[in-house]
Amino acid sequence: MDLKLNEIKGIIPSNQIFTSLSDRHSYSYDASFGTFLPDMVIQVKNKIEVSSILKLANKYKIPVYPRGQGTSLSGGPLPVKGGIVLDMSQWDSYLSIEPDDLIAVVSPGVLTAKINDAAERYGLMYPPDPSSSHVSTIGGNLAENSGGPRGLKYGVTKDYVIGLEVVTPEGEIIKTGGRTIKNVTGYDLTKLIVGSEGTLGIITEATLKLVPKPPATLTLMAVFDDLILSGKAISKILTSGILPSKMEIMDQHSMIAVENYQPLGLPIESEAILLIELDGHPIAIKEEMNTVEKVFTEIGAVSVKIAGNEKEAEIYWKARKLVSPAIVKIKPTKVSEDATVPRSKIPEMFQRLKEIGEKYKVHLVVFGHAGDGNLHPNIICDKRDVEEMKRVEKAVEEIFEAAIKLGGTLSGEHGIGTLKAPFMEMELGHYGLDMMRRVKQAWDPNNILNPGKIFPEKGQKLVLRE
Ligand SMILES: Cc1cc2nc3c(=O)[nH]c(=O)nc-3n(C[C@H](O)[C@H](O)[C@H](O)COP(=O)(O)OP(=O)(O)OC[C@H]3O[C@@H](n4cnc5c(N)ncnc54)[C@H](O)[C@@H]3O)c2cc1C
């Protein structure tokens, strides 16, 4: 790439270009599986730099891999075909809250939690709250259409983006949407770009919708002796006329892992707990919480406890937050899935997960955003153990099959990337996938942007071994 390096140096300051082996290694992995060495890493800080790189990449047919903070759990930013990694994470120069329009305008490298923090100073809220919001960029969140616990009531990233500035794969700068809540002019390219996992364009600016911050919250923990019954309780709450802001589940394995990691007094003899948060006016949520308590008691929860104060509520939510770090103490490798099913199918999905765990003798832990059917079956394993990993691969495949058979989807929030590409046709069918391929071809005729993602290559299989 020597000749191109000279050309690149003509458009990008040399302190933003990295070619040493150690620097390239730092960008060869994300939070999923597999390592792929890029030929070069370029940190970009404005749209002209992005546009110029893409024009050059088209001229020489060099793959370009946009990357935020590399926290993807599905292999999204991995440079599977070498080429250039375009690091967007250093471009965090712009975060403007415009309270009268209830919007935020941000540059792509801004950390998502910072948007919410800035909005709160105006009594506003940016609702999408992926657990990684303190370490992931808004660009990455938009590309993955990320979601979190608040998705139950407030929806996910796509529900809060009203305008984008995008550099197309051929290097043209375009605007989609705008600053208004209503906008029905032409095709909704904004929504097409959101969730396209860096395959259709590079997001260089986003206009995000904010909402008023609710004045109060209340938290409740319900304990169940039966995991399947806890699944039934989820639909029961949602049909009782109450929409919690969060409804999360932890199974017995997750509780035991947390207690071994940091004792918090969780009921580890039980099969599951549900954590519920209500937000809104303090009087209204008090009344609603009484109904929630009644519904859980009637359906057969062994105990139901409303947190008496903020400190108690914090402990409940801390338990949920500690699941991820706690389970990797059991074994070093975590295969974190996000198979999602319609809410009425949660009890059946729990049953299937139990059977799959037993069939393949894998340590399967289940927690997640129960309220929107977005479960996180996590398999705890050791990637150095080849025989175990083969069983894990089979178990993961069956988890996807089960979710799709129940009317669900491969991914509720982590995206497809490289890891779920082999299963795309199973969910979308031949023609559904072909239509997506045609969209990609129209936008990116030279297949420059993030090649090797979303679309399976011939014979591609899930491989979790090094
Ligand atoms: C501990 C942990 C917890 C997590 N919890 C959640 C969760 O609760 N909910 C959830 O949804 N996800 C979660 N994730 C997954 C991950 O954090 C999200 O997918 C996040 O959006 C990725 O952001 P990032 O900045 O790290 O992007 P990266 O991982 O660097 O990239 C992700 C994708 O975005 C593309 N991309 C990045 N920036 C741009 C841009 N500016 N323009 C176009 N494409 C771009 C990349 O090419 C890639 O395809 C979690 C991950 C970890 C490690």
Coordinates of C-alpha atoms and ligand atoms in Angstrom, one line a residue:
M1 CA 0.0 0.0 0.0
D2 CA 3.1 2.3 -0.3
L3 CA 1.9 4.4 -3.1
K4 CA -1.5 4.8 -1.5
L5 CA 0.1 5.7 1.8
N6 CA 1.7 8.7 0.1
E7 CA -1.7 9.6 -1.3
I8 CA -3.4 9.1 2.1
K9 CA -0.7 11.3 3.7
G10 CA -1.8 14.0 1.3
I11 CA -5.3 14.1 2.7
I12 CA -4.9 13.0 6.4
P13 CA -2.4 14.4 9.0
S14 CA 0.3 11.8 9.5
N15 CA -0.4 11.7 13.3
Q16 CA -3.8 10.2 12.4
I17 CA -2.3 7.3 10.3
F18 CA -1.1 4.1 12.0
T19 CA 0.8 1.4 10.1
S20 CA 3.0 -0.3 12.8
L21 CA 2.3 -3.9 13.5
S22 CA 1.5 -3.2 17.2
D23 CA -1.0 -0.4 16.2
R24 CA -2.7 -2.7 13.7
H25 CA -3.0 -5.5 16.2
S26 CA -4.8 -3.1 18.6
Y27 CA -7.6 -2.8 15.9
S28 CA -7.7 -6.5 15.0
Y29 CA -10.3 -7.6 17.4
D30 CA -13.6 -6.4 19.0
A31 CA -15.7 -7.8 21.9
S32 CA -16.6 -11.0 19.9
F33 CA -14.5 -13.7 18.3
G34 CA -11.7 -13.8 15.8
T35 CA -8.7 -11.5 15.0
F36 CA -8.0 -9.9 11.6
L37 CA -5.1 -7.6 10.9
P38 CA -5.9 -4.4 9.0
D39 CA -3.2 -3.0 6.6
M40 CA -3.6 0.5 8.1
V41 CA -5.6 2.4 10.7
I42 CA -6.8 6.0 10.1
Q43 CA -8.4 8.1 12.8
V44 CA -10.7 10.6 11.2
K45 CA -12.0 13.9 12.6
N46 CA -14.1 15.5 9.9
K47 CA -16.4 14.6 7.0
I48 CA -13.9 15.8 4.3
E49 CA -11.3 13.3 5.6
V50 CA -13.9 10.5 5.5
S51 CA -15.1 11.4 2.1
S52 CA -11.6 11.6 0.7
I53 CA -10.6 8.2 2.1
L54 CA -13.7 6.6 0.6
K55 CA -13.0 8.1 -2.8
L56 CA -9.5 6.8 -2.7
A57 CA -10.7 3.4 -1.5
N58 CA -13.0 3.2 -4.5
K59 CA -10.2 4.1 -6.9
Y60 CA -8.0 1.3 -5.6
K61 CA -10.7 -1.1 -4.4
I62 CA -9.5 -1.1 -0.8
P63 CA -11.9 -2.4 1.9
V64 CA -12.8 0.2 4.6
Y65 CA -14.0 -0.8 8.0
P66 CA -15.6 1.9 10.2
R67 CA -15.1 1.4 13.9
G68 CA -16.3 3.1 17.0
Q69 CA -15.0 1.7 20.3
G70 CA -14.9 -1.9 19.1
T71 CA -17.4 -3.2 21.7
S72 CA -19.4 -5.1 19.1
L73 CA -20.5 -8.6 20.2
S74 CA -21.1 -9.8 16.6
G75 CA -17.9 -8.9 14.9
G76 CA -19.1 -5.7 13.3
P77 CA -15.9 -3.7 13.0
L78 CA -13.5 -6.6 12.3
P79 CA -11.3 -6.0 9.2
V80 CA -12.0 -9.5 7.8
K81 CA -10.5 -8.6 4.4
G82 CA -7.7 -6.4 5.6
G83 CA -7.6 -2.8 4.2
I84 CA -8.3 0.3 6.2
V85 CA -9.9 0.5 9.7
L86 CA -11.5 4.0 9.9
D87 CA -11.4 4.8 13.6
M88 CA -14.3 7.2 14.4
S89 CA -13.8 7.2 18.2
Q90 CA -11.5 10.2 18.3
W91 CA -14.2 12.4 16.6
D92 CA -16.1 13.4 19.7
S93 CA -15.8 17.1 19.2
Y94 CA -19.5 18.0 19.0
L95 CA -22.4 17.4 21.5
S96 CA -25.0 20.2 21.3
I97 CA -28.3 20.0 23.3
E98 CA -30.9 22.2 21.7
P99 CA -33.7 22.1 24.4
D100 CA -36.3 24.2 22.6
D101 CA -36.4 21.6 19.7
L102 CA -35.8 18.7 22.2
I103 CA -32.9 17.4 20.1
A104 CA -29.2 16.7 20.4
V105 CA -26.8 17.1 17.5
V106 CA -23.7 15.0 17.9
S107 CA -20.5 13.9 16.2
P108 CA -20.1 10.1 15.7
G109 CA -17.4 9.4 18.3
V110 CA -19.3 10.8 21.3
L111 CA -19.9 8.2 24.0
T112 CA -23.6 7.5 24.3
A113 CA -23.9 8.0 28.1
K114 CA -22.5 11.6 27.7
I115 CA -25.6 12.4 25.5
N116 CA -27.9 11.4 28.3
D117 CA -25.9 13.2 30.9
A118 CA -25.9 16.4 28.9
A119 CA -29.7 16.1 28.2
E120 CA -30.4 15.7 31.9
R121 CA -29.0 19.1 32.6
Y122 CA -32.0 20.5 30.7
G123 CA -34.6 18.1 32.4
L124 CA -34.5 15.9 29.3
M125 CA -33.5 12.3 28.6
Y126 CA -31.9 10.4 25.7
P127 CA -33.6 7.0 26.3
P128 CA -31.6 4.3 24.5
D129 CA -29.4 2.8 27.2
P130 CA -27.2 -0.1 26.0
S131 CA -25.3 -1.6 29.0
S132 CA -22.2 -0.5 27.1
S133 CA -23.3 3.2 26.9
H134 CA -20.3 4.4 28.9
V135 CA -17.8 2.8 26.5
S136 CA -19.6 2.7 23.1
T137 CA -19.9 5.5 20.6
I138 CA -23.2 6.9 19.2
G139 CA -22.0 6.1 15.7
G140 CA -21.6 2.4 16.7
N141 CA -25.0 2.5 18.5
L142 CA -26.6 3.9 15.3
A143 CA -24.9 1.4 13.1
E144 CA -26.1 -1.5 15.4
N145 CA -29.4 0.0 16.3
S146 CA -28.6 -0.7 19.9
G147 CA -31.0 -1.0 22.7
G148 CA -31.1 -1.6 26.4
P149 CA -33.4 -2.1 29.4
R150 CA -35.4 1.0 28.7
G151 CA -36.3 -0.4 25.3
L152 CA -39.4 -1.9 26.8
K153 CA -41.1 1.5 27.2
Y154 CA -39.1 3.8 25.1
G155 CA -37.9 1.8 22.1
V156 CA -34.3 1.5 20.7
T157 CA -31.8 3.8 18.9
K158 CA -33.8 3.9 15.7
D159 CA -36.8 5.4 17.5
Y160 CA -34.6 8.5 18.5
V161 CA -32.8 9.4 15.3
I162 CA -34.5 11.9 13.1
G163 CA -31.6 13.1 10.9
L164 CA -28.2 11.9 9.8
E165 CA -25.2 13.2 7.9
V166 CA -23.7 10.2 6.0
V167 CA -20.7 9.7 3.7
T168 CA -21.8 7.2 1.1
P169 CA -19.5 4.3 0.2
E170 CA -18.5 6.2 -2.9
G171 CA -17.5 9.2 -0.9
E172 CA -20.4 11.6 -1.4
I173 CA -21.7 13.6 1.6
I174 CA -25.5 13.4 2.1
K175 CA -28.1 14.4 4.6
T176 CA -31.1 12.3 5.6
G177 CA -34.2 13.3 7.6
G178 CA -33.7 16.6 9.5
R179 CA -34.6 18.3 12.8
T180 CA -38.4 17.8 12.7
I181 CA -40.3 15.0 14.4
K182 CA -42.5 14.5 11.4
N183 CA -40.8 14.1 8.0
V184 CA -42.3 12.0 5.3
T185 CA -40.3 13.2 2.3
G186 CA -39.3 10.3 0.1
Y187 CA -37.7 7.1 1.2
D188 CA -36.7 6.9 4.9
L189 CA -32.9 6.6 4.3
T190 CA -32.3 7.5 8.0
K191 CA -34.0 4.2 9.1
L192 CA -32.1 2.3 6.4
I193 CA -28.8 3.5 7.6
V194 CA -29.6 2.8 11.2
G195 CA -28.9 -0.9 11.8
S196 CA -27.0 -1.3 8.6
E197 CA -23.8 -2.1 10.6
G198 CA -21.5 0.2 8.7
T199 CA -22.2 -1.5 5.3
L200 CA -24.2 1.3 3.6
G201 CA -22.5 4.5 4.8
I202 CA -20.4 6.2 7.4
I203 CA -22.3 8.3 9.9
T204 CA -20.6 11.6 10.4
E205 CA -23.3 13.4 12.4
A206 CA -26.6 12.5 14.1
T207 CA -29.7 14.5 15.1
L208 CA -31.3 12.7 18.0
K209 CA -34.7 13.2 19.6
L210 CA -34.9 13.8 23.3
V211 CA -37.9 13.3 25.7
P212 CA -38.8 14.9 29.1
K213 CA -37.0 13.1 31.9
P214 CA -39.6 11.4 34.1
P215 CA -39.6 12.9 37.6
A216 CA -39.5 9.7 39.7
T217 CA -38.8 6.0 39.5
L218 CA -39.7 3.0 41.7
T219 CA -38.2 -0.5 41.7
L220 CA -39.6 -3.9 42.6
M221 CA -38.1 -7.4 42.8
A222 CA -40.3 -10.5 42.3
V223 CA -38.9 -14.0 43.2
F224 CA -40.0 -17.2 41.5
D225 CA -39.5 -20.8 42.2
D226 CA -40.2 -21.7 38.6
L227 CA -38.4 -20.1 35.7
I228 CA -41.3 -20.9 33.3
L229 CA -43.8 -19.2 35.6
S230 CA -41.6 -16.1 35.7
G231 CA -41.9 -16.0 31.9
K232 CA -45.7 -16.2 32.2
A233 CA -45.7 -13.3 34.7
I234 CA -44.0 -11.0 32.2
S235 CA -47.0 -11.1 29.8
K236 CA -49.4 -10.8 32.8
I237 CA -47.8 -7.5 33.9
L238 CA -47.9 -6.1 30.4
T239 CA -51.6 -6.9 29.9
S240 CA -52.5 -5.4 33.3
G241 CA -52.4 -1.9 31.8
I242 CA -49.0 -1.0 33.1
L243 CA -45.9 -0.3 31.0
P244 CA -42.7 -0.5 33.1
S245 CA -39.7 1.4 32.0
K246 CA -37.6 -1.7 32.6
M247 CA -38.4 -5.4 33.2
E248 CA -35.3 -7.6 33.5
I249 CA -34.8 -11.2 34.4
M250 CA -32.0 -13.1 36.1
D251 CA -32.1 -16.9 36.3
Q252 CA -30.6 -19.0 39.1
H253 CA -27.2 -19.4 37.5
S254 CA -26.8 -15.7 37.1
M255 CA -27.8 -15.1 40.7
I256 CA -25.3 -17.7 42.0
A257 CA -22.6 -16.1 39.9
V258 CA -23.3 -12.7 41.2
E259 CA -23.4 -13.9 44.8
N260 CA -20.0 -15.6 44.4
Y261 CA -18.6 -12.5 42.8
Q262 CA -20.0 -9.9 45.2
P263 CA -22.6 -11.0 47.8
L264 CA -25.8 -8.8 47.6
G265 CA -28.3 -11.1 49.3
L266 CA -30.0 -12.5 46.2
P267 CA -32.4 -15.4 46.7
I268 CA -30.1 -18.0 45.1
E269 CA -32.4 -20.9 46.1
S270 CA -35.0 -19.6 43.7
E271 CA -35.1 -20.3 39.9
A272 CA -35.5 -16.6 38.8
I273 CA -36.1 -13.0 39.8
L274 CA -37.8 -10.3 37.8
L275 CA -36.7 -6.7 38.4
I276 CA -39.2 -4.0 37.4
E277 CA -38.8 -0.2 37.2
L278 CA -41.7 2.2 36.8
D279 CA -41.1 5.8 35.9
G280 CA -43.4 8.8 35.9
H281 CA -45.3 11.0 38.4
P282 CA -44.5 9.8 42.0
I283 CA -48.2 9.4 42.9
A284 CA -49.1 7.6 39.7
I285 CA -46.2 5.1 39.9
K286 CA -46.9 4.3 43.6
E287 CA -50.4 3.4 42.6
E288 CA -49.2 1.3 39.6
M289 CA -46.6 -0.5 41.7
N290 CA -49.4 -1.7 44.0
T291 CA -51.0 -3.3 41.0
V292 CA -47.7 -4.9 39.9
E293 CA -47.3 -6.3 43.4
K294 CA -50.8 -7.7 43.3
V295 CA -50.4 -9.3 39.8
F296 CA -47.1 -11.0 40.8
T297 CA -48.6 -12.3 44.1
E298 CA -51.6 -13.7 42.3
I299 CA -49.6 -15.5 39.7
G300 CA -47.5 -17.2 42.3
A301 CA -44.3 -15.3 43.0
V302 CA -42.8 -16.5 46.3
S303 CA -41.9 -13.0 47.3
V304 CA -42.4 -9.5 46.0
K305 CA -40.5 -6.6 47.4
I306 CA -40.7 -2.9 46.5
A307 CA -37.4 -1.1 47.1
G308 CA -38.0 1.3 50.1
N309 CA -35.6 3.9 48.9
E310 CA -33.1 4.7 46.2
K311 CA -30.2 2.9 47.9
E312 CA -32.2 -0.3 48.0
A313 CA -33.2 0.1 44.3
E314 CA -29.6 0.7 43.4
I315 CA -28.6 -2.7 45.0
Y316 CA -31.2 -4.5 42.9
W317 CA -30.0 -2.9 39.7
K318 CA -26.4 -3.5 40.7
A319 CA -27.1 -7.2 40.9
R320 CA -28.3 -7.1 37.2
K321 CA -25.3 -5.1 36.1
L322 CA -22.8 -7.5 37.8
V323 CA -24.1 -10.6 35.9
S324 CA -21.7 -10.1 32.9
P325 CA -18.5 -9.6 35.0
A326 CA -19.6 -12.3 37.4
I327 CA -20.2 -15.1 34.9
V328 CA -16.7 -14.8 33.3
K329 CA -15.3 -15.8 36.7
I330 CA -16.8 -19.2 36.2
K331 CA -14.9 -19.8 32.9
P332 CA -13.0 -17.3 30.7
T333 CA -15.1 -17.3 27.6
K334 CA -18.6 -15.8 27.3
V335 CA -20.7 -16.5 24.2
S336 CA -23.3 -13.8 24.6
E337 CA -26.5 -14.2 22.5
D338 CA -29.5 -12.0 22.1
A339 CA -32.1 -14.2 20.5
T340 CA -35.4 -12.5 20.8
V341 CA -39.0 -14.0 20.8
P342 CA -42.5 -12.6 21.0
R343 CA -43.4 -12.0 24.6
S344 CA -46.0 -14.7 24.7
K345 CA -43.3 -17.2 23.8
I346 CA -40.9 -16.4 26.6
P347 CA -42.0 -19.4 28.7
E348 CA -41.5 -21.8 25.8
M349 CA -38.1 -20.2 25.0
F350 CA -37.0 -20.8 28.6
Q351 CA -38.0 -24.4 28.2
R352 CA -36.1 -24.8 25.0
L353 CA -33.0 -23.1 26.5
K354 CA -33.1 -25.5 29.4
E355 CA -33.2 -28.5 27.0
I356 CA -30.4 -27.1 24.8
G357 CA -28.1 -26.5 27.8
E358 CA -28.7 -30.1 28.9
K359 CA -28.4 -31.7 25.4
Y360 CA -25.0 -30.1 24.7
K361 CA -23.8 -30.2 28.4
V362 CA -22.9 -26.5 28.3
H363 CA -23.1 -23.9 31.1
L364 CA -26.0 -21.8 29.9
V365 CA -26.9 -18.7 31.9
V366 CA -30.0 -16.7 31.0
F367 CA -30.7 -13.0 31.9
G368 CA -31.8 -10.0 29.9
H369 CA -34.5 -7.7 28.9
A370 CA -37.5 -10.0 29.6
G371 CA -40.1 -7.3 29.1
D372 CA -39.4 -7.0 25.3
G373 CA -38.6 -10.7 24.8
N374 CA -34.9 -9.9 24.3
L375 CA -33.3 -12.7 26.3
H376 CA -29.5 -13.1 26.7
P377 CA -28.7 -16.8 26.7
N378 CA -24.9 -16.7 27.6
I379 CA -22.8 -19.8 27.3
I380 CA -19.8 -19.8 29.7
C381 CA -17.0 -21.8 28.3
D382 CA -13.2 -21.9 27.5
K383 CA -12.2 -21.1 24.0
R384 CA -9.0 -23.1 24.4
D385 CA -11.1 -26.3 24.8
V386 CA -11.8 -27.3 21.2
E387 CA -14.2 -30.1 22.1
E388 CA -16.2 -27.9 24.3
M389 CA -16.4 -25.1 21.7
K390 CA -17.7 -27.5 19.1
R391 CA -20.6 -28.3 21.5
V392 CA -21.1 -24.6 22.1
E393 CA -21.3 -23.9 18.4
K394 CA -24.1 -26.5 18.0
A395 CA -25.9 -25.1 21.1
V396 CA -25.8 -21.6 19.6
E397 CA -27.2 -22.8 16.3
E398 CA -30.1 -24.5 18.1
I399 CA -30.8 -21.4 20.1
F400 CA -31.2 -19.4 16.9
E401 CA -33.4 -22.1 15.4
A402 CA -35.6 -22.2 18.5
A403 CA -36.0 -18.4 18.5
I404 CA -37.0 -18.3 14.8
K405 CA -39.4 -21.3 15.1
L406 CA -41.1 -19.4 17.9
G407 CA -41.6 -16.3 15.6
G408 CA -38.6 -14.5 16.9
T409 CA -35.3 -13.1 15.5
L410 CA -31.6 -13.8 15.4
S411 CA -30.7 -10.5 17.0
G412 CA -32.6 -8.1 19.3
E413 CA -29.7 -5.8 19.7
H414 CA -26.2 -7.1 19.0
G415 CA -26.5 -7.2 15.2
I416 CA -25.4 -9.8 12.6
G417 CA -21.7 -8.9 11.8
T418 CA -19.8 -12.0 11.0
L419 CA -21.1 -14.3 13.7
K420 CA -24.8 -14.5 12.7
A421 CA -24.3 -14.1 8.9
P422 CA -24.5 -17.9 8.4
F423 CA -28.1 -17.9 9.8
M424 CA -29.5 -14.9 7.9
E425 CA -31.3 -16.9 5.2
M426 CA -32.9 -19.1 8.0
E427 CA -34.7 -15.9 9.2
L428 CA -35.2 -13.9 6.0
G429 CA -35.6 -16.6 3.4
H430 CA -33.8 -16.6 0.0
Y431 CA -35.6 -13.6 -1.6
G432 CA -35.7 -11.5 1.6
L433 CA -31.9 -11.8 1.9
D434 CA -31.5 -11.2 -1.9
M435 CA -33.4 -8.0 -1.6
M436 CA -31.0 -6.8 1.1
R437 CA -28.0 -7.8 -1.1
R438 CA -29.5 -5.7 -4.0
V439 CA -29.7 -2.7 -1.7
K440 CA -26.1 -3.2 -0.7
Q441 CA -25.0 -3.5 -4.4
A442 CA -26.9 -0.3 -5.3
W443 CA -25.3 1.7 -2.5
D444 CA -21.8 0.2 -2.6
P445 CA -21.1 -1.1 -6.2
N446 CA -17.4 -1.8 -5.4
N447 CA -18.2 -3.5 -2.1
I448 CA -15.9 -1.1 -0.2
L449 CA -17.7 -0.7 3.0
N450 CA -17.4 -3.4 5.7
P451 CA -17.2 -6.3 3.3
G452 CA -17.7 -9.8 4.8
K453 CA -20.5 -8.6 7.2
I454 CA -24.2 -9.5 7.4
F455 CA -24.3 -11.5 4.1
P456 CA -23.0 -15.1 4.4
E457 CA -20.3 -16.2 2.0
K458 CA -20.8 -19.6 0.3
G459 CA -20.6 -22.4 2.9
Q460 CA -20.0 -20.0 5.8
K461 CA -20.5 -21.6 9.2
L462 CA -20.4 -20.4 12.8
V463 CA -16.9 -20.9 14.1
L464 CA -16.1 -19.9 17.7
R465 CA -12.7 -21.6 17.7
E466 CA -9.4 -19.7 17.1
Ligands
LIG1 C1 -20.2 -5.3 28.1 C2 -21.0 -5.0 26.9 C3 -22.3 -4.7 27.0 C4 -23.1 -4.5 25.9 N1 -24.4 -4.2 26.1 C5 -25.2 -3.9 25.0 C6 -26.6 -3.6 25.2 O1 -27.1 -3.6 26.3 N2 -27.3 -3.3 24.1 C7 -26.7 -3.4 22.8 O2 -27.5 -3.1 21.9 N3 -25.5 -3.7 22.6 C8 -24.7 -3.9 23.7 N4 -23.3 -4.2 23.5 C9 -22.8 -4.3 22.1 C10 -22.1 -3.0 21.7 O3 -21.7 -2.2 22.8 C11 -23.0 -2.2 20.7 O4 -23.2 -2.9 19.5 C12 -22.4 -0.8 20.4 O5 -23.4 -0.1 19.7 C13 -21.1 -0.8 19.6 O6 -20.6 0.5 19.6 P1 -19.1 0.8 19.3 O7 -18.8 2.3 19.4 O8 -18.2 0.0 20.2 O9 -19.0 0.3 17.8 P2 -18.0 -0.8 17.2 O10 -18.1 -2.1 17.9 O11 -16.7 -0.2 16.9 O12 -18.8 -1.0 15.8 C14 -20.0 -1.6 15.7 C15 -20.6 -1.5 14.2 O13 -20.8 -0.1 13.9 C16 -20.1 0.3 12.7 N5 -19.8 1.7 13.0 C17 -19.1 2.2 14.0 N6 -19.1 3.6 13.9 C18 -19.7 3.9 12.7 C19 -20.1 5.1 12.0 N7 -19.8 6.3 12.5 N8 -20.7 5.0 10.9 C20 -21.1 3.8 10.3 N9 -20.8 2.6 11.0 C21 -20.2 2.7 12.1 C22 -18.9 -0.7 12.7 O14 -18.5 -0.9 11.3 C23 -19.6 -2.0 13.2 O15 -20.3 -2.6 12.2 C24 -22.5 -4.5 24.6 C25 -21.2 -4.8 24.5 C26 -20.4 -5.0 25.6 C27 -18.9 -5.3 25.4

